[in-house]
CSV table of C-alpha atoms in Angstrom, one decimal:
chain,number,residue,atom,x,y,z
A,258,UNK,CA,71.0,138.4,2.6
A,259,UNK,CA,72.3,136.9,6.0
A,260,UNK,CA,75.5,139.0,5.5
A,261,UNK,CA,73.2,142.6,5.1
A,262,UNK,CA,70.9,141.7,8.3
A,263,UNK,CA,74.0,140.7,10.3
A,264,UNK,CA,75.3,143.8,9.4
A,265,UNK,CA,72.0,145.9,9.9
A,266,UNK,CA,71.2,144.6,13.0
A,267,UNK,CA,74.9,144.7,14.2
A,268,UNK,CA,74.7,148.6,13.2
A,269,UNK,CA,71.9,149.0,15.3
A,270,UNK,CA,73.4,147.6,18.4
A,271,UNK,CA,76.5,149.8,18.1
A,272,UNK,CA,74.2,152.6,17.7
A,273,UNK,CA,72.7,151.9,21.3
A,274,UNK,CA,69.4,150.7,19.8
A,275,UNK,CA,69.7,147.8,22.3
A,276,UNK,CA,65.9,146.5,21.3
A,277,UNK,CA,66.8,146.0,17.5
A,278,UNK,CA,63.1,144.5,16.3
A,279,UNK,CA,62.8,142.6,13.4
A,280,UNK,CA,61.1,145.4,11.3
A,281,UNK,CA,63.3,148.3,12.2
A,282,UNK,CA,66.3,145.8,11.4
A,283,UNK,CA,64.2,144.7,8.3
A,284,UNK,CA,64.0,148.5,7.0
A,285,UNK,CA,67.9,148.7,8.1
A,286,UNK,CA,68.7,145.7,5.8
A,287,UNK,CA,66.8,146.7,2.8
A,288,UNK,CA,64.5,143.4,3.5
A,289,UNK,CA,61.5,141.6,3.9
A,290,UNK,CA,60.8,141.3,7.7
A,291,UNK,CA,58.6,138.2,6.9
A,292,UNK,CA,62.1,136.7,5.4
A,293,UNK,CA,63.7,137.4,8.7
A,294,UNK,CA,61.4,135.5,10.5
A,295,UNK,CA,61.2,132.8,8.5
A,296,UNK,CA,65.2,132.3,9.0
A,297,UNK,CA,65.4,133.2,12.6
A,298,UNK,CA,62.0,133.8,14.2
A,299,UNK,CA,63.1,135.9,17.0
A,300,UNK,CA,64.9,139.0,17.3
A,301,UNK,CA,67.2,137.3,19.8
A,302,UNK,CA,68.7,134.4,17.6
A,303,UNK,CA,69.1,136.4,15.4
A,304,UNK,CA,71.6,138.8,17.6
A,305,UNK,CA,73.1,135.7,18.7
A,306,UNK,CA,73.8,134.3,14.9
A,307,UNK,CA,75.0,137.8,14.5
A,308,UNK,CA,77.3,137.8,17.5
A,309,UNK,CA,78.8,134.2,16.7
A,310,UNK,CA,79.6,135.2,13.1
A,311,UNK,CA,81.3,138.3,13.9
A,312,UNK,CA,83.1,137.4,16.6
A,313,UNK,CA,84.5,134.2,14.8
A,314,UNK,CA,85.0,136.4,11.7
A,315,UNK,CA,87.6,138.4,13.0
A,316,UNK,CA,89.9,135.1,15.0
A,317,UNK,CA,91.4,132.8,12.3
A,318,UNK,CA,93.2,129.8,13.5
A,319,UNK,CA,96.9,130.0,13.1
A,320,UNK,CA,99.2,127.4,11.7
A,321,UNK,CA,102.8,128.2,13.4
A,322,UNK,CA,104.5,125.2,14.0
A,323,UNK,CA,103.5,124.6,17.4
A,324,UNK,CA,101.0,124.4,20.3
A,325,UNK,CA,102.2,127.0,22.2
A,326,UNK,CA,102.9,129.3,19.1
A,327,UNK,CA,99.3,129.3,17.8
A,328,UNK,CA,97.2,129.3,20.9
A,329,UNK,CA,99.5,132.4,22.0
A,330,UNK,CA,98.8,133.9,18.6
A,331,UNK,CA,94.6,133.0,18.4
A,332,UNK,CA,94.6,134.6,21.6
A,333,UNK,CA,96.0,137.8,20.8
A,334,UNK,CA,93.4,137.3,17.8
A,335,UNK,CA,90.9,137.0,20.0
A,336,UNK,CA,92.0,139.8,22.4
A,337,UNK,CA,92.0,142.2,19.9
A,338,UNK,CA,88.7,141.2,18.6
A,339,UNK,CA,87.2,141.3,22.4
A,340,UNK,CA,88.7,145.1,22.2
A,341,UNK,CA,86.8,146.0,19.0
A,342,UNK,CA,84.1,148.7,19.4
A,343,UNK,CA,80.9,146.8,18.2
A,344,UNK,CA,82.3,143.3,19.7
A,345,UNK,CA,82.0,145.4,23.5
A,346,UNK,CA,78.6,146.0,22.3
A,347,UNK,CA,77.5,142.2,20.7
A,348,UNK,CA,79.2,140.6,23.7
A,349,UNK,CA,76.7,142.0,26.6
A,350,UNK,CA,73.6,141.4,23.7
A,351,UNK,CA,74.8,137.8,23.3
A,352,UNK,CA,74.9,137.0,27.1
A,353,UNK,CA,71.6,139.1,27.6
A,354,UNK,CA,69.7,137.5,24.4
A,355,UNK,CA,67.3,134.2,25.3
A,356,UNK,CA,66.9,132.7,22.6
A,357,UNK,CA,64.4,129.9,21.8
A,358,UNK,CA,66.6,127.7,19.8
A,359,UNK,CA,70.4,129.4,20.6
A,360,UNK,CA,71.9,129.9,24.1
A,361,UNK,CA,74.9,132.3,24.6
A,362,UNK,CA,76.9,129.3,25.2
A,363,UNK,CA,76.9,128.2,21.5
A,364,UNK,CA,79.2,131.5,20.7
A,365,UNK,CA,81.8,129.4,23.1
A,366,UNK,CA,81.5,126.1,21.2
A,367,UNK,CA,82.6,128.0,18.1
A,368,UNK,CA,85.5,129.0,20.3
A,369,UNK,CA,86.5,125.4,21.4
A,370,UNK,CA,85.9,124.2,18.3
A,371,UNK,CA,89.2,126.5,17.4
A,372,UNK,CA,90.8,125.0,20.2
A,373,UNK,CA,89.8,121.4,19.4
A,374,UNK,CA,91.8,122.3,15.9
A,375,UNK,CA,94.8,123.6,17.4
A,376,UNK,CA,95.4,120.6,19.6
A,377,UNK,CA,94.4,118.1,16.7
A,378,UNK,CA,96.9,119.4,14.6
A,379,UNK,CA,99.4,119.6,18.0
A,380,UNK,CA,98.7,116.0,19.0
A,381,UNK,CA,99.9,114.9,15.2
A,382,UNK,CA,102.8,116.5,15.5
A,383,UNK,CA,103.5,114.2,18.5
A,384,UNK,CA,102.8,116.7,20.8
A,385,UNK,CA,101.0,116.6,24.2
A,386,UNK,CA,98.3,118.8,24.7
A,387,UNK,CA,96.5,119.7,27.9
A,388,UNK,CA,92.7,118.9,27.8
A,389,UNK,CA,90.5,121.7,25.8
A,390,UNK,CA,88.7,122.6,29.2
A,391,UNK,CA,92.4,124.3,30.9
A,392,UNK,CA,92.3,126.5,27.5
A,393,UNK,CA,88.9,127.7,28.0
A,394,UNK,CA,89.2,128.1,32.1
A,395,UNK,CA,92.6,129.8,31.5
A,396,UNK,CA,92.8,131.9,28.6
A,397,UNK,CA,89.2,132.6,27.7
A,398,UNK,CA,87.7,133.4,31.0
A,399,UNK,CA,90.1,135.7,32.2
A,400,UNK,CA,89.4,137.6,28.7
A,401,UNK,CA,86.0,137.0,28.5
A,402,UNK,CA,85.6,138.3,31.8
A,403,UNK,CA,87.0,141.3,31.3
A,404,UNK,CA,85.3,142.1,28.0
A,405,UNK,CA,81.6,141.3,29.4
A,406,UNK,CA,82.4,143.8,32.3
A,407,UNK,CA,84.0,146.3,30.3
A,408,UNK,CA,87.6,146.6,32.0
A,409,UNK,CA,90.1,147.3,29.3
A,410,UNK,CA,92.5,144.5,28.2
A,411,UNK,CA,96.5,145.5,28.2
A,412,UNK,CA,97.7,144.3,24.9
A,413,UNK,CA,99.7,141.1,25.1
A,414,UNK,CA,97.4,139.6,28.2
A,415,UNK,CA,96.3,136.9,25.8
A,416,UNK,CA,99.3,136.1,24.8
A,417,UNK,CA,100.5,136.0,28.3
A,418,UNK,CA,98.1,133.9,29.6
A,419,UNK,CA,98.8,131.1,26.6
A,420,UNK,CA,101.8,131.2,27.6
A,421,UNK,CA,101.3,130.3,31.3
A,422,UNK,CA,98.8,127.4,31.0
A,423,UNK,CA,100.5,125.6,28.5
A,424,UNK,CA,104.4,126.3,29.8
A,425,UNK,CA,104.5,127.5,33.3
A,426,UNK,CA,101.5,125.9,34.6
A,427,UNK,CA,102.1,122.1,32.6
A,428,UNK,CA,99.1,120.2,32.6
A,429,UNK,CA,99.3,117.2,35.2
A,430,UNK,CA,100.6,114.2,33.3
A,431,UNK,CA,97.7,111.8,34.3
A,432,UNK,CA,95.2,114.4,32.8
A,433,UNK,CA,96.9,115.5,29.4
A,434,UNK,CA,96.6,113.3,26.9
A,435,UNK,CA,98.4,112.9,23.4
A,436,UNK,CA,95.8,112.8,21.0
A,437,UNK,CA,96.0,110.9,17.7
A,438,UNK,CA,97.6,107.7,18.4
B,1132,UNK,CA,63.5,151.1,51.9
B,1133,UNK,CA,66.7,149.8,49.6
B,1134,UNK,CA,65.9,146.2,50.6
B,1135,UNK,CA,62.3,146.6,50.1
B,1136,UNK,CA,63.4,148.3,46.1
B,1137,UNK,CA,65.9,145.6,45.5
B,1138,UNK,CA,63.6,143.0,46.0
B,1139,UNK,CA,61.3,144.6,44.0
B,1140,UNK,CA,63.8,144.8,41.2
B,1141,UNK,CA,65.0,141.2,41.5
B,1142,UNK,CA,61.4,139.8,41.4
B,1143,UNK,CA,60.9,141.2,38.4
B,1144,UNK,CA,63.7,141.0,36.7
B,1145,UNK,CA,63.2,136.7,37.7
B,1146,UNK,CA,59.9,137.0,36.4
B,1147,UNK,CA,60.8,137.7,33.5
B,1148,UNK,CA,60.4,141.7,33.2
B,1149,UNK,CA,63.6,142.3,31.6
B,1150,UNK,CA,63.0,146.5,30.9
B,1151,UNK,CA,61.7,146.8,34.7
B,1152,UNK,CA,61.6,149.7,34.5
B,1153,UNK,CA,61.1,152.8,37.7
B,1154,UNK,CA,56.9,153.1,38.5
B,1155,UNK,CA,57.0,149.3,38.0
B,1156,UNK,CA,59.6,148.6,40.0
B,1157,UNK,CA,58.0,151.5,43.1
B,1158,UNK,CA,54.3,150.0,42.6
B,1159,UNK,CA,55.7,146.5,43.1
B,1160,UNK,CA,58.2,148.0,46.6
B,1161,UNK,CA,55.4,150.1,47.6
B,1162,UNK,CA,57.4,153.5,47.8
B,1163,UNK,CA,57.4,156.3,45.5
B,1164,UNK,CA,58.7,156.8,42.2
B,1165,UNK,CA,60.3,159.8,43.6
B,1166,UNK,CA,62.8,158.4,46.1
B,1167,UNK,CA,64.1,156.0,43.6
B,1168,UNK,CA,64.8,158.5,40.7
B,1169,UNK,CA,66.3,160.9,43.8
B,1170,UNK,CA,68.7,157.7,45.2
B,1171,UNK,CA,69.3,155.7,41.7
B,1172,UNK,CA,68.8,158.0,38.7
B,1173,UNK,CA,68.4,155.0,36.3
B,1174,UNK,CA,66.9,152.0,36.5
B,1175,UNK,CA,70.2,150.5,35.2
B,1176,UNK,CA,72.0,152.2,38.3
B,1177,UNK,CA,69.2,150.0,40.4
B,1178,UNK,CA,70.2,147.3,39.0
B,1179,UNK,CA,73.7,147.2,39.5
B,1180,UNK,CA,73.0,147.8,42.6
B,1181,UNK,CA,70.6,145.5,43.4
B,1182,UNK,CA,72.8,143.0,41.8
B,1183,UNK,CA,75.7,144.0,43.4
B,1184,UNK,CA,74.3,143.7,47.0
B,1185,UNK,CA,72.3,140.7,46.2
B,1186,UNK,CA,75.6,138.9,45.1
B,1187,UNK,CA,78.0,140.1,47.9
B,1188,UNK,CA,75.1,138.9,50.2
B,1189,UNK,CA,75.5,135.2,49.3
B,1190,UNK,CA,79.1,135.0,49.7
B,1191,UNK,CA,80.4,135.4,53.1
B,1192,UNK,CA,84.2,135.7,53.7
B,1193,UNK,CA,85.5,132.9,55.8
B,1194,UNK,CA,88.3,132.3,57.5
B,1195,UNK,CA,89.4,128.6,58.1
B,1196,UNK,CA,93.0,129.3,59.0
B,1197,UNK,CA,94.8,129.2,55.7
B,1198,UNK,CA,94.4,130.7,52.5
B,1199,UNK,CA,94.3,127.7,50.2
B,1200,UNK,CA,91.1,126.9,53.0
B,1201,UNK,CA,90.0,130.4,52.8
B,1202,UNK,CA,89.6,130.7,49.1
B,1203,UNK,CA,88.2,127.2,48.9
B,1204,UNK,CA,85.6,127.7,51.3
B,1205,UNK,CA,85.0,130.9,49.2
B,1206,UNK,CA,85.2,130.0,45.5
B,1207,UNK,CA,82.5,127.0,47.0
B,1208,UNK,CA,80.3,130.3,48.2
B,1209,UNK,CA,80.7,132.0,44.9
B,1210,UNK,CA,79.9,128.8,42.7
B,1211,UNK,CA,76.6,128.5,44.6
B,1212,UNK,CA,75.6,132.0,44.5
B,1213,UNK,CA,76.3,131.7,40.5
B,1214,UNK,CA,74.1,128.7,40.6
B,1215,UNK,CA,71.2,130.4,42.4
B,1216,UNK,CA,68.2,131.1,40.2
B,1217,UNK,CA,68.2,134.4,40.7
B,1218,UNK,CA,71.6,134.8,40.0
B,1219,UNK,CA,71.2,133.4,36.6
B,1220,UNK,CA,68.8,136.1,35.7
B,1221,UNK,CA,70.3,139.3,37.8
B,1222,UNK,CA,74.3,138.8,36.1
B,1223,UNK,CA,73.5,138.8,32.8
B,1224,UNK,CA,71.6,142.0,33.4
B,1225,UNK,CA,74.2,143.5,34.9
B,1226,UNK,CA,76.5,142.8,32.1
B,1227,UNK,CA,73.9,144.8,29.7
B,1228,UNK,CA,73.0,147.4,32.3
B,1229,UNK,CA,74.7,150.5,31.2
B,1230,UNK,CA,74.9,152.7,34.3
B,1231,UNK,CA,76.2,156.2,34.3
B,1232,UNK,CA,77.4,156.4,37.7
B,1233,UNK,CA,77.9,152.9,38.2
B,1234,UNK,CA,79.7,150.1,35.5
B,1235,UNK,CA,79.7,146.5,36.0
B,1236,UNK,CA,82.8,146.1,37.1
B,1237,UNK,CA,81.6,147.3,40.3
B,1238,UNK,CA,80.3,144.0,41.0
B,1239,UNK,CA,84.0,142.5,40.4
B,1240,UNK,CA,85.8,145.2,43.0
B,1241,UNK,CA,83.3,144.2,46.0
B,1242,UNK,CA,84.5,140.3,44.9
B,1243,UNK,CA,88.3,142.0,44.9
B,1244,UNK,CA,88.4,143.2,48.3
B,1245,UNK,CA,87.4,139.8,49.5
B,1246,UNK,CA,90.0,138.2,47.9
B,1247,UNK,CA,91.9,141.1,49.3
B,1248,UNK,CA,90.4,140.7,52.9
B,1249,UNK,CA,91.8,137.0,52.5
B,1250,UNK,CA,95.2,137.7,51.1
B,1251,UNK,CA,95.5,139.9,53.9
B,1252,UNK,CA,94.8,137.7,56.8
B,1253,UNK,CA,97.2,134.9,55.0
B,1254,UNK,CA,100.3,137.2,54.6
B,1255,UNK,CA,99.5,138.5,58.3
B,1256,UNK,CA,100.0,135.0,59.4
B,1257,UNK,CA,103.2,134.8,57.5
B,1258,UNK,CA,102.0,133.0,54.4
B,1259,UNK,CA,103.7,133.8,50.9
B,1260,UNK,CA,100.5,135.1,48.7
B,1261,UNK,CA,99.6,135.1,44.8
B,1262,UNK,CA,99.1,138.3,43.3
B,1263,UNK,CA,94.9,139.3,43.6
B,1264,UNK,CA,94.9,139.3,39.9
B,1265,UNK,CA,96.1,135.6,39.5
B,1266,UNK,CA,92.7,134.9,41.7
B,1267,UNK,CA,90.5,137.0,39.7
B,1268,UNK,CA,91.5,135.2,36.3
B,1269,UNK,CA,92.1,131.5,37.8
B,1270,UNK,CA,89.0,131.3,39.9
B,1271,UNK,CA,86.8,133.5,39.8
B,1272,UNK,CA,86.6,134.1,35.3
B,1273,UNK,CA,86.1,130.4,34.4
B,1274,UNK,CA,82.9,130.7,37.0
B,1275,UNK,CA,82.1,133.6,35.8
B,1276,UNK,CA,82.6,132.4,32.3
B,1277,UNK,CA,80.1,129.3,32.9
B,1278,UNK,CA,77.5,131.6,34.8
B,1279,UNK,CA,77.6,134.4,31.9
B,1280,UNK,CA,76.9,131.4,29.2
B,1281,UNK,CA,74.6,129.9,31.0
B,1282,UNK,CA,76.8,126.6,31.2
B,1283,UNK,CA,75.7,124.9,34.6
B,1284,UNK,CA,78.8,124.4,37.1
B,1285,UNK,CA,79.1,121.3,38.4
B,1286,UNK,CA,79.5,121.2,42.9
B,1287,UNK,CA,83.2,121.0,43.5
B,1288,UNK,CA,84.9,123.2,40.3
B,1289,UNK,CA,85.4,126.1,42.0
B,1290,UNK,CA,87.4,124.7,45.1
B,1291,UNK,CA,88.9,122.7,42.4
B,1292,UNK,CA,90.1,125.9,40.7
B,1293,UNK,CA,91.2,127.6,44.1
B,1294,UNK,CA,93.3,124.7,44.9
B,1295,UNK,CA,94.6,124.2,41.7
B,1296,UNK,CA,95.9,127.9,41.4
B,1297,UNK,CA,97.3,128.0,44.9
B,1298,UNK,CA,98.9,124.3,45.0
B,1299,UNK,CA,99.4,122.7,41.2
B,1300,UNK,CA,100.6,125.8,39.5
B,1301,UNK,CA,102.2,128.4,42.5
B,1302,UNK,CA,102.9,132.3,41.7
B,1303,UNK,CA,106.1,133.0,40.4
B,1304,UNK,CA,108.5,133.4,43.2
B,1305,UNK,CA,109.4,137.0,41.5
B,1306,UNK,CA,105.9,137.9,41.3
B,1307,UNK,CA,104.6,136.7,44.7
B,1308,UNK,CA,104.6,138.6,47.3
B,1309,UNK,CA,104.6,138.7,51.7
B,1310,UNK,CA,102.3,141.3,52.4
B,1311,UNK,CA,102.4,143.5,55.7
B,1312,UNK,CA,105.7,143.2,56.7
């Protein structure tokens, strides 16, 4: 059931319904609308559950070998999931939606919680990883930024900016930490 | 007249009124419908206006003597006008406006041609500059990021940022470049 609303409500979105109510996504989903707001209550944590799935759906977390290696590849994941028709539609609903027991920022926890694995696994490897925070000021910002103001992303930026923060731009010694000792 | 409709616009959009939409927003300015549709069109085309203006307002360019002090003193402006209640309300609506003459990447070109403005001034006085773009996605995105997510910024971050992409991590000498020679 949670997968056909998502989708129904997603659909609607897309299709520039950007009041999707609860009945008309009800209808949409082949549902009860009383089961709808029993799970979500309002129309806007429900976009927002909708948003984070989707948008973590289509960004696995990669396994290369190396820091550098899979935050280069997650963020040409999440580039090209930032490029995506409906996410250019979820994104501005997710930062627009107010929802009672959801804020927008829970969309970016999922994110860091991505990044909090990456370095884990990075830190045992003997590693040393920059703190999370230089991950989401440097590489998710400047696409996140982009995306919610709808200026197109040149493929390969993500990747590029991975790159920078974790090799050309080192984190300072005295604030990176290796992790799992 | 503009100021008394972007007021208008802003108050109700604060309050709460998040499809203001054009009678609404001429009853509460005290002008008539009519002049708005005849300048705007939309009342998502208000809104980027009015969001647009109301932004730039806050954030004066200064000019302290150097760049690093320049876009410190700035990035400081910016971070409080993202803090501003009003602010809170008016960028996330300008994310999901949807104009048809205007986009919200307006709003990021009037924050451009600061930076711009300051770059300007610095390579004028003979110092070597970043490119505008390393700005854009260094400084201004993670505030943006924060504002957008409704994450509060703590004082201090974005002079932190400024300095940290003008000092700690320097443009590539191959992509920097002296402007106005």
């Amino acid at each position: 059931m949670r997968e056909a609303v998502h989708a129904a409500v997603i659909e609607l979105l897309v299709s520039g319904e950007t009041e999707a109510a609860i009945p008309r996504i009800a209808e949409r989903a082949g549902v009860n609308p009383t089961s709808i707001y029993r799970r979500w209550g309002t129309a806007a944590n429900l976009i927002l559950d909708a948003a984070v799935s989707r948008l973590r759906a289509t960004t696995p977390v990669p396994d290369t070998g190396s820091l550098r290696g899979d935050v280069e590849a997650w963020a040409t994941g999440v580039e090209r999931s930032l490029n995506a028709p409906d996410t250019q539609v979820l994104l501005p609903a997710l930062v627009a939606a107010q929802g009672t027991d959801a804020s927008p920022a829970e969309h970016l926890l999922v994110r860091l919680a991505d990044l909090e694995q990456m370095l884990t696994v990075a830190a045992e490897r003997g590693e040393s990883t920059p703190p999370v925070e230089d991950l989401l000021d440097h590489v998710l910002a400047p696409l996140y930024l982009r995306a919610l103001l709808r200026i197109p992303i040149e493929p390969g930026f993500g990747a590029r900016l991975a790159a920078r923060v974790l090799r050309e731009c080192p984190a300072d010694p005295d604030r990176g930490v290796v992790r799992g000792d």
